Coordinates of N, CA, C and O in Angstrom, one line a residue:
D1 N 12.2 -20.6 -9.8 CA 11.2 -20.2 -9.1 C 10.7 -19.7 -7.8 O 10.8 -18.2 -8.1
R2 N 10.8 -20.0 -6.9 CA 10.0 -19.9 -5.4 C 11.8 -18.9 -5.3 O 11.6 -17.2 -4.7
N3 N 12.7 -19.1 -5.4 CA 14.2 -18.3 -4.9 C 14.3 -17.5 -5.7 O 14.3 -16.7 -5.4
A4 N 13.4 -17.0 -6.6 CA 14.2 -16.2 -7.6 C 13.1 -14.5 -7.7 O 13.5 -14.0 -7.6
A5 N 11.6 -15.4 -7.1 CA 10.8 -14.6 -6.7 C 11.0 -13.9 -5.7 O 10.9 -12.6 -4.9
T6 N 12.1 -14.7 -4.6 CA 11.9 -14.4 -3.4 C 13.1 -13.6 -3.3 O 13.2 -12.2 -2.7
S7 N 13.7 -13.5 -4.2 CA 15.4 -12.6 -4.1 C 14.7 -11.5 -4.7 O 15.1 -9.8 -4.4
L8 N 13.6 -11.3 -5.9 CA 13.1 -10.5 -6.3 C 12.4 -9.4 -5.5 O 12.5 -8.0 -4.9
Q9 N 12.0 -10.0 -5.1 CA 11.1 -9.5 -3.8 C 11.8 -8.8 -2.2 O 11.7 -7.5 -2.7
R10 N 13.0 -9.0 -2.1 CA 13.7 -8.7 -1.5 C 14.0 -7.8 -1.9 O 14.5 -7.2 -0.6
S11 N 15.1 -7.9 -2.8 CA 15.5 -6.4 -3.7 C 14.9 -5.3 -3.9 O 15.2 -4.2 -4.5
L12 N 13.5 -5.2 -4.2 CA 12.2 -4.5 -4.0 C 12.1 -3.4 -2.9 O 11.4 -2.4 -3.0
V13 N 11.8 -4.1 -1.7 CA 11.0 -3.6 -0.8 C 12.4 -2.7 0.1 O 13.7 -3.2 -0.5
P14 N 12.4 -1.8 1.0 CA 13.3 -0.7 0.8 C 14.1 -1.2 1.8 O 14.1 -1.9 2.6
S15 N 15.5 -1.2 1.6 CA 16.4 -0.9 2.2 C 16.8 -0.7 3.6 O 16.9 -1.2 4.7
A16 N 16.3 0.4 3.6 CA 16.4 1.6 4.9 C 15.3 2.4 4.6 O 14.7 2.5 3.5
L17 N 14.5 2.8 6.1 CA 13.7 3.9 5.9 C 13.6 5.0 5.8 O 14.4 5.6 6.6
P18 N 13.1 6.1 5.3 CA 13.9 7.8 5.4 C 13.4 7.8 6.8 O 12.9 7.4 7.3
A19 N 14.2 9.1 7.1 CA 14.7 9.8 8.9 C 13.7 10.5 8.9 O 13.6 11.9 7.6
V20 N 11.8 10.7 9.8 CA 11.2 11.5 9.5 C 11.2 12.9 10.7 O 11.1 11.3 11.7
A21 N 11.1 13.2 11.3 CA 11.4 14.6 11.9 C 10.1 14.4 12.7 O 9.2 14.6 11.7
G22 N 10.2 13.9 13.5 CA 9.0 14.2 14.5 C 7.8 12.7 14.3 O 6.5 12.1 14.9
A23 N 8.6 11.5 13.7 CA 7.7 10.3 13.2 C 9.3 9.2 13.9 O 10.4 9.1 12.8
E24 N 8.3 8.1 13.6 CA 9.3 7.0 13.9 C 9.0 5.9 13.1 O 7.5 5.4 12.9
L25 N 9.5 5.3 12.1 CA 8.8 4.3 11.1 C 9.6 3.4 11.5 O 10.5 2.6 11.9
A26 N 8.6 2.1 10.9 CA 8.9 0.4 11.1 C 8.4 -0.4 9.8 O 7.3 -0.3 9.8
A27 N 9.0 -1.1 9.3 CA 8.4 -2.0 8.4 C 9.6 -4.1 8.9 O 10.3 -3.7 8.6
R28 N 7.9 -4.3 8.1 CA 8.9 -6.0 9.2 C 8.0 -6.3 7.6 O 6.9 -6.1 7.2
Y29 N 8.7 -7.3 6.9 CA 8.4 -8.2 5.5 C 8.6 -9.5 5.6 O 10.0 -9.9 5.9
V30 N 7.5 -10.5 5.7 CA 7.8 -12.2 5.9 C 7.4 -12.4 4.8 O 6.3 -12.5 5.0
P31 N 7.7 -13.7 4.1 CA 7.1 -13.6 3.3 C 6.1 -14.9 3.8 O 7.3 -16.0 4.4
G32 N 5.3 -15.4 3.0 CA 4.3 -16.7 3.5 C 5.1 -17.9 3.3 O 6.5 -17.9 2.3
S33 N 4.8 -18.8 3.3 CA 5.2 -20.0 4.1 C 4.8 -20.6 2.6 O 5.1 -22.2 2.2
G34 N 3.6 -20.4 1.6 CA 4.2 -20.8 0.9 C 4.3 -20.7 -0.6 O 5.8 -20.2 -0.3
A35 N 3.1 -20.0 -1.6 CA 4.1 -19.6 -2.8 C 4.5 -18.2 -2.8 O 3.6 -17.5 -2.2
I36 N 5.2 -17.6 -2.9 CA 5.9 -15.9 -3.1 C 4.9 -15.8 -3.9 O 4.3 -15.9 -5.2
G37 N 4.4 -14.3 -3.6 CA 4.0 -13.6 -4.7 C 3.9 -12.9 -5.1 O 5.0 -12.6 -4.5
G38 N 3.4 -11.5 -5.0 CA 3.6 -10.1 -5.4 C 3.1 -9.0 -3.8 O 2.6 -7.8 -4.8
D39 N 2.8 -9.3 -2.8 CA 2.9 -8.4 -1.8 C 4.2 -7.5 -1.7 O 5.5 -7.8 -1.5
W40 N 4.2 -5.9 -1.9 CA 5.1 -5.5 -1.8 C 4.9 -4.1 -0.9 O 3.8 -3.9 -0.5
Y41 N 5.9 -3.5 -0.4 CA 5.6 -2.4 0.6 C 6.8 -1.0 -0.1 O 7.7 -1.5 -0.6
D42 N 6.1 0.0 -0.2 CA 7.2 1.3 -0.3 C 6.9 2.5 0.9 O 5.7 2.7 1.2
V43 N 8.2 3.5 1.4 CA 7.9 4.1 1.8 C 9.0 5.4 1.5 O 10.2 5.1 1.2
F44 N 8.8 6.1 1.2 CA 9.1 7.2 0.8 C 9.6 8.6 0.6 O 8.3 9.3 0.4
S45 N 10.5 9.6 0.7 CA 10.1 11.2 0.7 C 10.3 11.3 -0.3 O 11.3 10.9 -1.7
L46 N 9.4 13.0 -0.5 CA 9.2 13.3 -2.1 C 10.7 14.9 -2.2 O 10.2 15.0 -0.7
P47 N 10.8 15.4 -2.7 CA 11.8 16.3 -2.5 C 11.0 17.6 -2.1 O 11.5 18.6 -1.8
S48 N 9.6 17.4 -2.9 CA 8.5 18.7 -1.2 C 8.2 18.3 0.1 O 8.1 19.2 0.6
G49 N 8.1 17.2 0.3 CA 8.5 17.3 1.5 C 8.0 16.3 1.9 O 8.1 15.2 3.7
E50 N 6.8 15.6 1.4 CA 6.2 14.5 1.9 C 6.7 13.2 2.2 O 7.5 12.7 1.4
L51 N 5.6 12.7 3.0 CA 6.3 11.1 2.6 C 5.3 10.6 2.5 O 3.8 10.7 2.8
C52 N 5.7 9.3 1.5 CA 5.0 8.4 1.4 C 4.2 7.0 1.1 O 5.7 6.7 1.8
V53 N 3.3 6.6 1.9 CA 3.7 5.2 2.3 C 3.2 4.6 0.8 O 1.5 4.9 0.7
T54 N 3.2 3.3 0.8 CA 2.2 2.6 -0.6 C 2.8 1.4 -0.1 O 3.8 0.8 0.3
V55 N 1.5 0.1 -0.4 CA 1.8 -1.0 -0.2 C 0.8 -1.9 -0.9 O -0.1 -0.6 -1.5
G56 N 1.1 -2.9 -1.5 CA 0.0 -3.5 -2.6 C 0.0 -5.2 -2.5 O 1.3 -5.6 -2.2
D57 N -0.3 -5.8 -3.5 CA -0.6 -6.9 -3.5 C -1.6 -7.2 -5.1 O -2.3 -7.2 -5.7
V58 N -0.1 -7.7 -5.5 CA -0.4 -8.1 -7.4 C -1.3 -9.9 -7.1 O -0.8 -10.3 -6.2
A59 N -1.7 -9.9 -7.6 CA -2.6 -11.2 -7.5 C -1.9 -12.4 -8.8 O -1.3 -12.1 -9.2
G60 N -1.9 -13.5 -7.7 CA -1.3 -14.6 -8.8 C -0.2 -14.9 -7.5 O -0.1 -14.1 -6.0
S61 N 0.9 -15.8 -7.8 CA 2.0 -15.9 -7.4 C 3.1 -16.4 -8.2 O 3.5 -16.8 -9.4
G62 N 4.2 -17.1 -7.7 CA 5.8 -17.1 -8.2 C 6.5 -15.7 -8.8 O 6.1 -14.9 -8.6
L63 N 7.2 -16.2 -9.1 CA 8.0 -14.8 -10.7 C 7.4 -14.4 -11.1 O 7.5 -12.7 -11.0
A64 N 6.0 -14.9 -11.8 CA 5.3 -13.8 -12.9 C 4.8 -13.0 -11.6 O 4.8 -11.2 -12.6
A65 N 4.2 -12.7 -10.5 CA 3.7 -12.2 -9.8 C 4.7 -11.1 -9.4 O 4.1 -9.7 -8.6
A66 N 5.5 -11.9 -8.9 CA 7.2 -10.8 -8.1 C 7.4 -9.6 -9.4 O 7.1 -8.7 -9.2
V67 N 7.6 -10.0 -10.4 CA 8.3 -9.2 -11.8 C 6.8 -7.8 -12.0 O 7.4 -7.0 -12.4
I68 N 5.3 -8.4 -11.9 CA 4.8 -7.0 -12.1 C 4.8 -6.8 -10.6 O 4.9 -5.0 -11.1
M69 N 5.0 -7.2 -9.8 CA 5.2 -5.8 -8.7 C 6.2 -5.4 -8.9 O 5.6 -3.6 -8.6
G70 N 7.3 -5.6 -10.0 CA 8.6 -4.7 -9.5 C 8.6 -3.5 -10.2 O 8.6 -2.6 -10.3
R71 N 7.8 -3.9 -11.3 CA 7.2 -2.6 -12.6 C 6.7 -2.2 -11.7 O 6.4 -0.3 -12.1
M72 N 5.6 -2.8 -11.1 CA 4.2 -1.5 -10.4 C 4.7 -0.9 -9.6 O 4.7 0.6 -9.5
R73 N 6.2 -0.8 -9.0 CA 6.8 0.1 -7.6 C 7.1 1.2 -8.5 O 7.6 1.9 -7.7
S74 N 8.3 0.0 -9.3 CA 9.3 1.8 -10.2 C 8.1 2.7 -10.7 O 8.2 4.1 -10.9
A75 N 7.3 2.4 -11.4 CA 5.7 3.0 -11.6 C 5.4 4.0 -11.0 O 5.2 4.9 -11.1
L76 N 4.8 3.3 -9.6 CA 4.6 4.6 -8.8 C 5.4 5.6 -8.6 O 5.2 6.5 -8.5
R77 N 7.0 5.3 -8.3 CA 8.0 6.3 -7.8 C 7.4 7.1 -8.3 O 7.4 8.3 -8.6
A78 N 7.8 6.6 -10.0 CA 8.1 7.7 -11.2 C 6.7 8.2 -10.7 O 6.8 10.1 -11.6
Y79 N 5.8 7.8 -11.2 CA 3.8 9.0 -11.1 C 4.2 9.9 -9.8 O 3.4 10.7 -9.7
A80 N 4.3 9.7 -8.9 CA 4.6 10.1 -7.6 C 5.2 11.1 -7.2 O 5.5 12.6 -6.9
L81 N 6.1 10.9 -8.1 CA 7.3 12.6 -8.4 C 6.7 13.1 -9.2 O 6.6 14.9 -9.6
E82 N 5.6 13.0 -10.6 CA 4.9 14.4 -11.1 C 3.5 14.7 -10.2 O 3.1 16.1 -10.7
T83 N 3.0 14.4 -9.0 CA 1.9 14.8 -8.5 C 2.1 14.2 -7.4 O 2.6 12.8 -7.5
T84 N 1.5 15.2 -6.1 CA 1.1 14.6 -4.9 C -0.4 14.2 -4.6 O -0.9 13.6 -3.2
D85 N -1.0 14.5 -6.0 CA -2.2 13.3 -5.8 C -2.8 11.7 -5.7 O -2.3 11.5 -7.1
P86 N -2.4 11.1 -4.3 CA -2.5 10.0 -4.8 C -3.8 9.5 -5.5 O -3.5 8.3 -6.0
A87 N -4.9 9.9 -5.8 CA -5.6 9.2 -7.3 C -5.2 9.3 -8.0 O -5.4 8.6 -9.0
E88 N -4.6 10.8 -8.7 CA -4.1 11.0 -9.9 C -2.9 9.7 -9.8 O -2.1 9.3 -11.1
V89 N -1.7 9.5 -9.2 CA -0.7 8.9 -9.3 C -1.1 7.5 -9.0 O -0.9 6.5 -10.5
L90 N -2.5 6.5 -8.7 CA -3.4 5.6 -9.0 C -4.2 5.2 -10.1 O -3.8 3.7 -11.1
G91 N -4.1 6.1 -10.9 CA -5.0 6.4 -12.5 C -3.8 6.3 -13.2 O -3.6 5.5 -14.2
K92 N -2.5 7.1 -13.1 CA -1.6 6.4 -14.3 C -0.9 5.4 -13.9 O -1.0 4.7 -14.8
L93 N -0.9 5.2 -12.5 CA -0.3 3.6 -12.4 C -1.9 2.5 -13.6 O -0.9 1.5 -14.1
D94 N -2.7 2.7 -12.8 CA -3.8 1.5 -13.6 C -3.7 2.1 -14.9 O -3.6 1.0 -15.6
R95 N -3.3 3.1 -15.6 CA -4.1 2.8 -17.1 C -2.3 2.2 -17.6 O -2.0 1.6 -18.9
K96 N -1.2 2.0 -17.3 CA 0.3 1.4 -17.4 C -0.2 0.4 -17.7 O 0.2 -0.7 -18.4
M97 N -0.6 -0.3 -16.2 CA -0.8 -1.5 -16.4 C -1.9 -1.8 -17.3 O -1.7 -3.5 -17.5
Q98 N -2.8 -1.4 -17.3 CA -3.7 -1.7 -18.8 C -3.8 -2.4 -19.6 O -4.2 -2.6 -21.0
H99 N -2.3 -1.5 -19.7 CA -1.7 -1.0 -21.4 C -0.8 -2.1 -21.5 O -1.4 -3.2 -22.4
F100 N 0.4 -1.8 -20.8 CA 0.8 -3.3 -20.8 C 1.1 -3.8 -20.2 O 2.4 -5.4 -20.6
E101 N -0.1 -4.8 -19.1 CA 0.2 -5.5 -18.5 C -1.8 -5.9 -18.4 O -1.6 -6.1 -17.1
P102 N -1.9 -6.4 -19.6 CA -3.8 -6.1 -19.8 C -3.8 -7.4 -18.6 O -5.5 -7.1 -18.5
D103 N -3.4 -8.5 -18.3 CA -4.0 -9.6 -17.4 C -3.9 -9.4 -16.2 O -4.5 -10.3 -15.1
A104 N -3.4 -8.3 -15.7 CA -2.3 -7.9 -13.8 C -3.7 -7.5 -13.3 O -4.1 -6.7 -13.4
L105 N -4.1 -8.1 -12.1 CA -4.8 -7.4 -11.2 C -4.2 -6.8 -9.3 O -3.2 -8.2 -9.4
A106 N -4.2 -5.9 -9.4 CA -3.6 -5.7 -8.1 C -4.3 -5.0 -7.1 O -5.3 -4.6 -7.5
T107 N -4.3 -5.2 -6.0 CA -4.6 -3.9 -4.8 C -3.7 -3.1 -4.4 O -2.0 -3.5 -4.2
V108 N -3.8 -2.1 -4.4 CA -3.0 -0.7 -3.5 C -3.1 0.0 -2.9 O -4.5 1.0 -2.9
L109 N -2.9 0.6 -1.8 CA -2.9 1.6 -1.3 C -1.6 2.3 -1.1 O -1.1 2.4 -1.3
Y110 N -1.6 4.1 -1.0 CA -1.5 5.3 -1.6 C -1.6 6.5 -0.9 O -3.1 6.6 -1.3
A111 N -0.7 6.4 -0.3 CA -1.1 7.6 1.3 C 0.2 8.8 0.8 O 1.3 8.3 0.8
V112 N -0.1 10.0 1.5 CA 0.6 11.0 0.6 C 0.4 11.9 2.3 O -0.4 12.3 2.5
I113 N 1.6 11.8 3.1 CA 1.8 12.7 4.6 C 2.2 13.6 4.5 O 3.0 13.8 3.7
E114 N 1.6 14.8 4.3 CA 2.0 16.1 4.8 C 2.9 16.5 5.6 O 3.4 15.7 6.7
P115 N 3.9 17.3 5.5 CA 5.3 17.8 5.8 C 4.9 18.1 7.6 O 5.8 17.3 8.0
G116 N 4.6 19.1 7.7 CA 4.4 18.6 9.3 C 3.3 17.3 9.7 O 3.3 17.7 11.0
L117 N 3.1 16.2 9.0 CA 2.4 15.8 9.4 C 1.0 15.6 10.3 O 0.5 14.5 11.3
G118 N 0.5 16.2 10.1 CA -0.3 16.6 10.7 C -1.6 15.6 9.7 O -2.9 15.8 10.0
Q119 N -2.1 15.9 8.4 CA -2.8 15.0 7.4 C -2.2 14.6 6.5 O -1.0 13.8 6.4
M120 N -3.0 13.1 6.4 CA -2.9 11.8 5.2 C -3.8 12.1 4.2 O -4.8 11.8 4.7
H121 N -3.1 12.1 2.9 CA -4.4 11.8 2.0 C -4.4 10.5 2.3 O -3.2 9.8 1.5
V122 N -4.8 9.6 1.3 CA -5.2 8.2 1.5 C -6.0 8.3 0.1 O -7.1 7.9 0.0
A123 N -5.5 7.4 -1.5 CA -6.6 6.7 -2.2 C -6.1 5.2 -2.1 O -5.2 4.6 -1.6
L124 N -7.5 4.2 -2.3 CA -7.0 2.9 -2.5 C -8.0 2.6 -3.9 O -8.7 3.1 -4.4
A125 N -6.5 1.5 -4.0 CA -7.5 0.6 -5.4 C -7.8 -0.9 -4.8 O -6.5 -2.0 -5.0
G126 N -8.4 -1.1 -3.9 CA -9.2 -2.5 -4.0 C -8.4 -3.3 -2.6 O -8.4 -4.3 -2.1
H127 N -7.1 -2.2 -1.9 CA -6.7 -2.3 -0.4 C -7.2 -2.3 0.9 O -8.2 -1.7 0.9
F128 N -7.2 -2.9 1.5 CA -8.1 -2.8 2.8 C -6.8 -0.9 2.9 O -6.0 -1.2 3.3
P129 N -8.0 -0.3 4.3 CA -7.4 0.7 4.6 C -6.3 0.6 6.0 O -6.3 -0.5 6.3
P130 N -5.5 1.3 6.2 CA -4.5 1.4 7.2 C -5.6 1.1 9.0 O -6.5 1.7 8.9
V131 N -5.0 0.1 9.8 CA -5.5 0.8 11.0 C -5.2 1.9 11.7 O -3.2 2.2 11.6
I132 N -5.5 2.6 12.4 CA -5.0 3.9 12.8 C -5.6 3.6 15.0 O -6.5 3.2 15.0
A133 N -4.7 3.6 15.1 CA -4.8 3.9 17.0 C -4.3 5.4 17.3 O -3.6 5.5 17.6
R134 N -5.5 6.2 17.0 CA -5.3 7.8 18.1 C -4.8 7.6 19.6 O -5.3 6.4 20.2
P135 N -4.1 8.4 19.9 CA -3.8 8.1 21.5 C -5.3 8.5 22.4 O -5.8 8.9 21.9
G136 N -4.9 7.5 23.2 CA -6.5 6.9 24.1 C -8.1 6.4 23.7 O -8.7 6.5 24.1
Q137 N -7.5 5.8 22.2 CA -8.5 5.7 21.6 C -7.9 4.1 21.0 O -7.4 4.0 20.8
P138 N -9.3 3.2 21.1 CA -8.8 1.9 20.2 C -8.7 2.1 19.1 O -9.5 2.9 18.4
A139 N -8.0 1.1 18.6 CA -7.7 1.1 17.3 C -8.6 0.2 16.8 O -9.7 -0.4 16.8
E140 N -8.8 1.2 15.3 CA -9.6 1.2 13.9 C -9.2 1.0 12.9 O -8.2 1.6 12.4
L141 N -9.5 0.3 11.9 CA -9.3 0.9 10.6 C -10.0 2.4 10.2 O -10.9 2.8 10.3
A142 N -9.1 3.0 9.7 CA -9.4 3.9 9.6 C -10.4 4.5 8.1 O -10.6 3.4 7.3
D143 N -10.9 5.2 8.6 CA -12.6 5.6 7.4 C -12.2 5.7 6.0 O -11.6 7.6 6.4
V144 N -11.3 5.3 5.5 CA -11.4 5.3 4.0 C -12.0 5.0 2.8 O -12.4 3.8 3.1
Q145 N -12.9 5.8 1.9 CA -13.0 5.8 0.9 C -12.8 4.4 0.3 O -11.2 4.8 -0.4
A146 N -13.2 3.4 -0.5 CA -12.7 2.2 -1.1 C -12.7 2.9 -2.6 O -13.3 3.9 -3.0
G147 N -11.5 2.5 -3.4 CA -12.1 2.4 -4.8 C -11.5 1.5 -5.5 O -11.4 -0.2 -5.3
A148 N -11.5 1.5 -6.8 CA -11.4 -0.2 -8.0 C -10.0 -0.3 -7.7 O -9.8 -0.4 -8.3
L149 N -10.0 -2.3 -8.1 CA -8.3 -2.5 -8.0 C -7.9 -2.0 -9.1 O -8.5 -1.6 -10.2
I150 N -6.7 -2.3 -9.4 CA -5.6 -2.6 -10.6 C -6.3 -3.0 -11.6 O -5.5 -3.8 -11.2
G151 N -6.5 -2.6 -13.2 CA -7.1 -4.1 -13.6 C -7.4 -4.2 -13.7 O -8.6 -4.8 -15.3
V152 N -9.1 -3.4 -13.2 CA -10.6 -3.8 -13.5 C -10.9 -2.8 -14.5 O -11.2 -3.2 -15.2
V153 N -11.7 -1.9 -13.7 CA -11.9 -0.8 -14.7 C -11.1 0.2 -15.4 O -9.9 0.8 -14.7
P154 N -11.8 0.3 -16.6 CA -10.7 1.5 -17.6 C -10.6 2.6 -16.6 O -12.2 3.2 -17.0
R155 N -9.6 3.7 -16.9 CA -10.1 5.2 -16.1 C -10.9 5.3 -14.9 O -11.8 6.4 -14.7
A156 N -10.4 4.3 -13.7 CA -11.2 4.6 -12.9 C -10.4 6.0 -12.0 O -10.0 5.6 -12.0
Q157 N -12.0 6.5 -11.1 CA -11.5 7.4 -10.4 C -11.3 7.3 -8.9 O -12.6 6.8 -8.6
R158 N -10.7 6.6 -8.4 CA -10.7 6.4 -7.1 C -10.2 8.2 -5.9 O -10.1 8.9 -6.1
P159 N -11.3 7.8 -5.5 CA -11.9 9.0 -4.6 C -10.6 9.2 -3.1 O -9.5 7.8 -3.2
V160 N -10.4 10.1 -2.4 CA -9.4 10.5 -1.7 C -9.8 11.2 -1.2 O -10.7 11.6 -0.9
T161 N -9.0 10.5 0.6 CA -9.5 10.6 1.7 C -8.2 11.0 2.7 O -7.8 10.8 2.8
T162 N -9.2 12.6 3.5 CA -7.8 13.0 4.2 C -8.0 13.3 5.4 O -9.6 13.0 5.7
V163 N -7.7 12.4 6.1 CA -7.8 12.3 7.6 C -6.1 13.1 8.6 O -5.0 13.3 8.1
T164 N -6.8 13.2 9.5 CA -6.0 14.4 10.7 C -5.4 13.5 11.0 O -6.1 12.3 11.6
I165 N -4.0 13.6 11.3 CA -3.4 12.5 12.2 C -3.0 13.1 13.2 O -1.8 14.6 13.9
P166 N -3.5 12.8 14.8 CA -3.1 13.7 15.4 C -1.6 13.0 16.6 O -1.3 12.3 16.0
P167 N -1.0 14.0 17.0 CA 0.1 13.9 17.7 C 0.1 12.3 18.7 O -0.6 12.8 19.3
G168 N 1.7 11.6 18.8 CA 1.0 10.3 19.2 C 0.5 9.4 19.1 O 0.1 8.1 18.9
T169 N 0.2 9.4 17.2 CA -0.9 8.0 16.6 C -0.1 7.4 15.9 O 0.9 7.6 15.6
L170 N -0.4 6.2 15.8 CA 0.3 4.9 15.8 C -1.1 4.0 14.3 O -1.7 4.2 14.6
W171 N -0.1 3.9 13.4 CA -0.8 3.2 11.5 C -0.4 1.9 11.8 O 1.3 2.2 12.0
C172 N -0.7 1.4 10.9 CA -0.5 0.1 10.7 C -0.7 0.0 8.9 O -2.1 0.1 9.0
F173 N 0.1 -0.2 8.1 CA -0.1 -0.8 6.8 C 0.4 -1.7 6.6 O 1.4 -2.3 7.1
F174 N -0.8 -2.6 5.8 CA -0.9 -4.2 5.7 C -1.3 -4.4 4.3 O -1.6 -4.0 3.8
T175 N -0.7 -6.3 4.1 CA -1.6 -6.5 2.7 C -2.6 -8.0 4.0 O -2.6 -8.3 4.9
D176 N -3.6 -8.6 2.7 CA -4.1 -9.1 3.4 C -3.3 -10.6 4.2 O -3.9 -10.9 4.9
G177 N -2.5 -11.2 3.6 CA -1.5 -12.6 4.6 C -1.5 -11.9 5.9 O -1.7 -12.9 6.7
L178 N -1.7 -10.8 5.9 CA -1.6 -10.6 8.0 C -3.0 -11.2 8.5 O -2.6 -11.2 9.2
V179 N -4.0 -11.0 7.7 CA -5.3 -11.1 8.0 C -5.3 -12.3 8.3 O -7.1 -12.7 8.6
E180 N -5.5 -12.8 6.6 CA -6.1 -13.7 6.5 C -5.8 -15.0 6.9 O -4.6 -15.5 7.3
R181 N -7.1 -15.8 7.5 CA -5.8 -17.4 7.3 C -7.7 -17.7 6.7 O -8.3 -17.6 6.9
P182 N -7.1 -18.9 6.7 CA -7.5 -20.2 6.4 C -8.7 -20.7 6.9 O -8.9 -21.0 8.0
G183 N -9.9 -20.9 6.3 CA -11.1 -21.3 7.3 C -11.9 -20.4 7.9 O -13.0 -20.7 9.0
E184 N -11.1 -19.2 8.3 CA -11.7 -18.2 8.8 C -12.1 -16.9 8.6 O -11.4 -16.5 7.0
V185 N -13.3 -16.2 8.4 CA -14.1 -14.5 7.7 C -12.9 -13.7 8.1 O -11.9 -13.6 9.0
I186 N -12.9 -13.2 7.0 CA -11.5 -11.9 6.9 C -12.1 -10.8 8.4 O -10.9 -10.3 8.9
D187 N -12.7 -10.8 8.9 CA -13.2 -9.7 9.6 C -12.1 -9.8 10.6 O -11.8 -9.0 12.2
E188 N -12.8 -11.9 11.3 CA -11.8 -11.8 12.4 C -10.4 -11.1 12.3 O -10.0 -11.1 13.5
G189 N -9.4 -11.4 11.5 CA -8.4 -10.8 11.3 C -7.9 -9.9 11.5 O -7.3 -9.1 12.2
L190 N -9.1 -8.8 11.1 CA -8.8 -7.6 11.5 C -9.3 -7.5 12.3 O -8.5 -6.6 13.3
D191 N -9.8 -7.8 13.2 CA -10.5 -7.7 14.9 C -9.3 -7.8 15.2 O -8.4 -7.1 16.1
R192 N -8.4 -8.6 15.0 CA -7.3 -9.6 16.0 C -6.0 -8.1 15.5 O -5.5 -7.8 16.7
L193 N -5.7 -8.2 14.1 CA -5.0 -7.5 13.9 C -5.1 -5.7 14.7 O -4.4 -4.8 15.8
C194 N -6.8 -5.3 15.0 CA -7.1 -3.9 15.6 C -6.8 -3.8 17.4 O -5.9 -2.8 18.3
R195 N -6.8 -5.7 17.6 CA -6.7 -5.3 19.2 C -5.3 -6.0 19.6 O -5.1 -5.0 20.5
A196 N -4.2 -6.3 18.7 CA -3.1 -6.0 18.9 C -2.1 -4.7 18.7 O -1.6 -4.1 19.5
M197 N -2.7 -3.9 18.1 CA -3.1 -2.5 17.9 C -3.0 -1.5 19.1 O -1.8 -0.7 19.1

């Protein structure tokens, strides 16, 4: 089960990140030492030139969570081609999941970055906002409005937050596995990540 889940997860993360003029992209995926779960990320460009970043975490572990993660990733990509509104994409993803995977729960961050890289539109479904480090300022969690998890509230409307991106800004998108430690308050892990950024 672990080997199958690991193989499935690795096959669904991007094999290469898109080339975007004016931006440097990097990604790292390290499975945890325990049971493999449904953590995933994706980075892709739309035909209109927007850059999309998504990070998610399906509740549960093992092959079942990895399979649901794969279905969510594929569905999100399809919905992204229909609209550039992050809230609409997450709304469609939530309706799909509640109908076809009624017991599944997940957190998802979905961001659409404008072609000039000056603004990012973000919607959250129970996920942590990204960490942002603007030039000359300490890193902090981006001030993004939260929304309901995928699979909890029928027809939930998630707010979209628009964030200005000054040149030289560093962003970090992540799942809870990066910041959670047993016996530790989650804020300690978030502070540690901000200091590292």
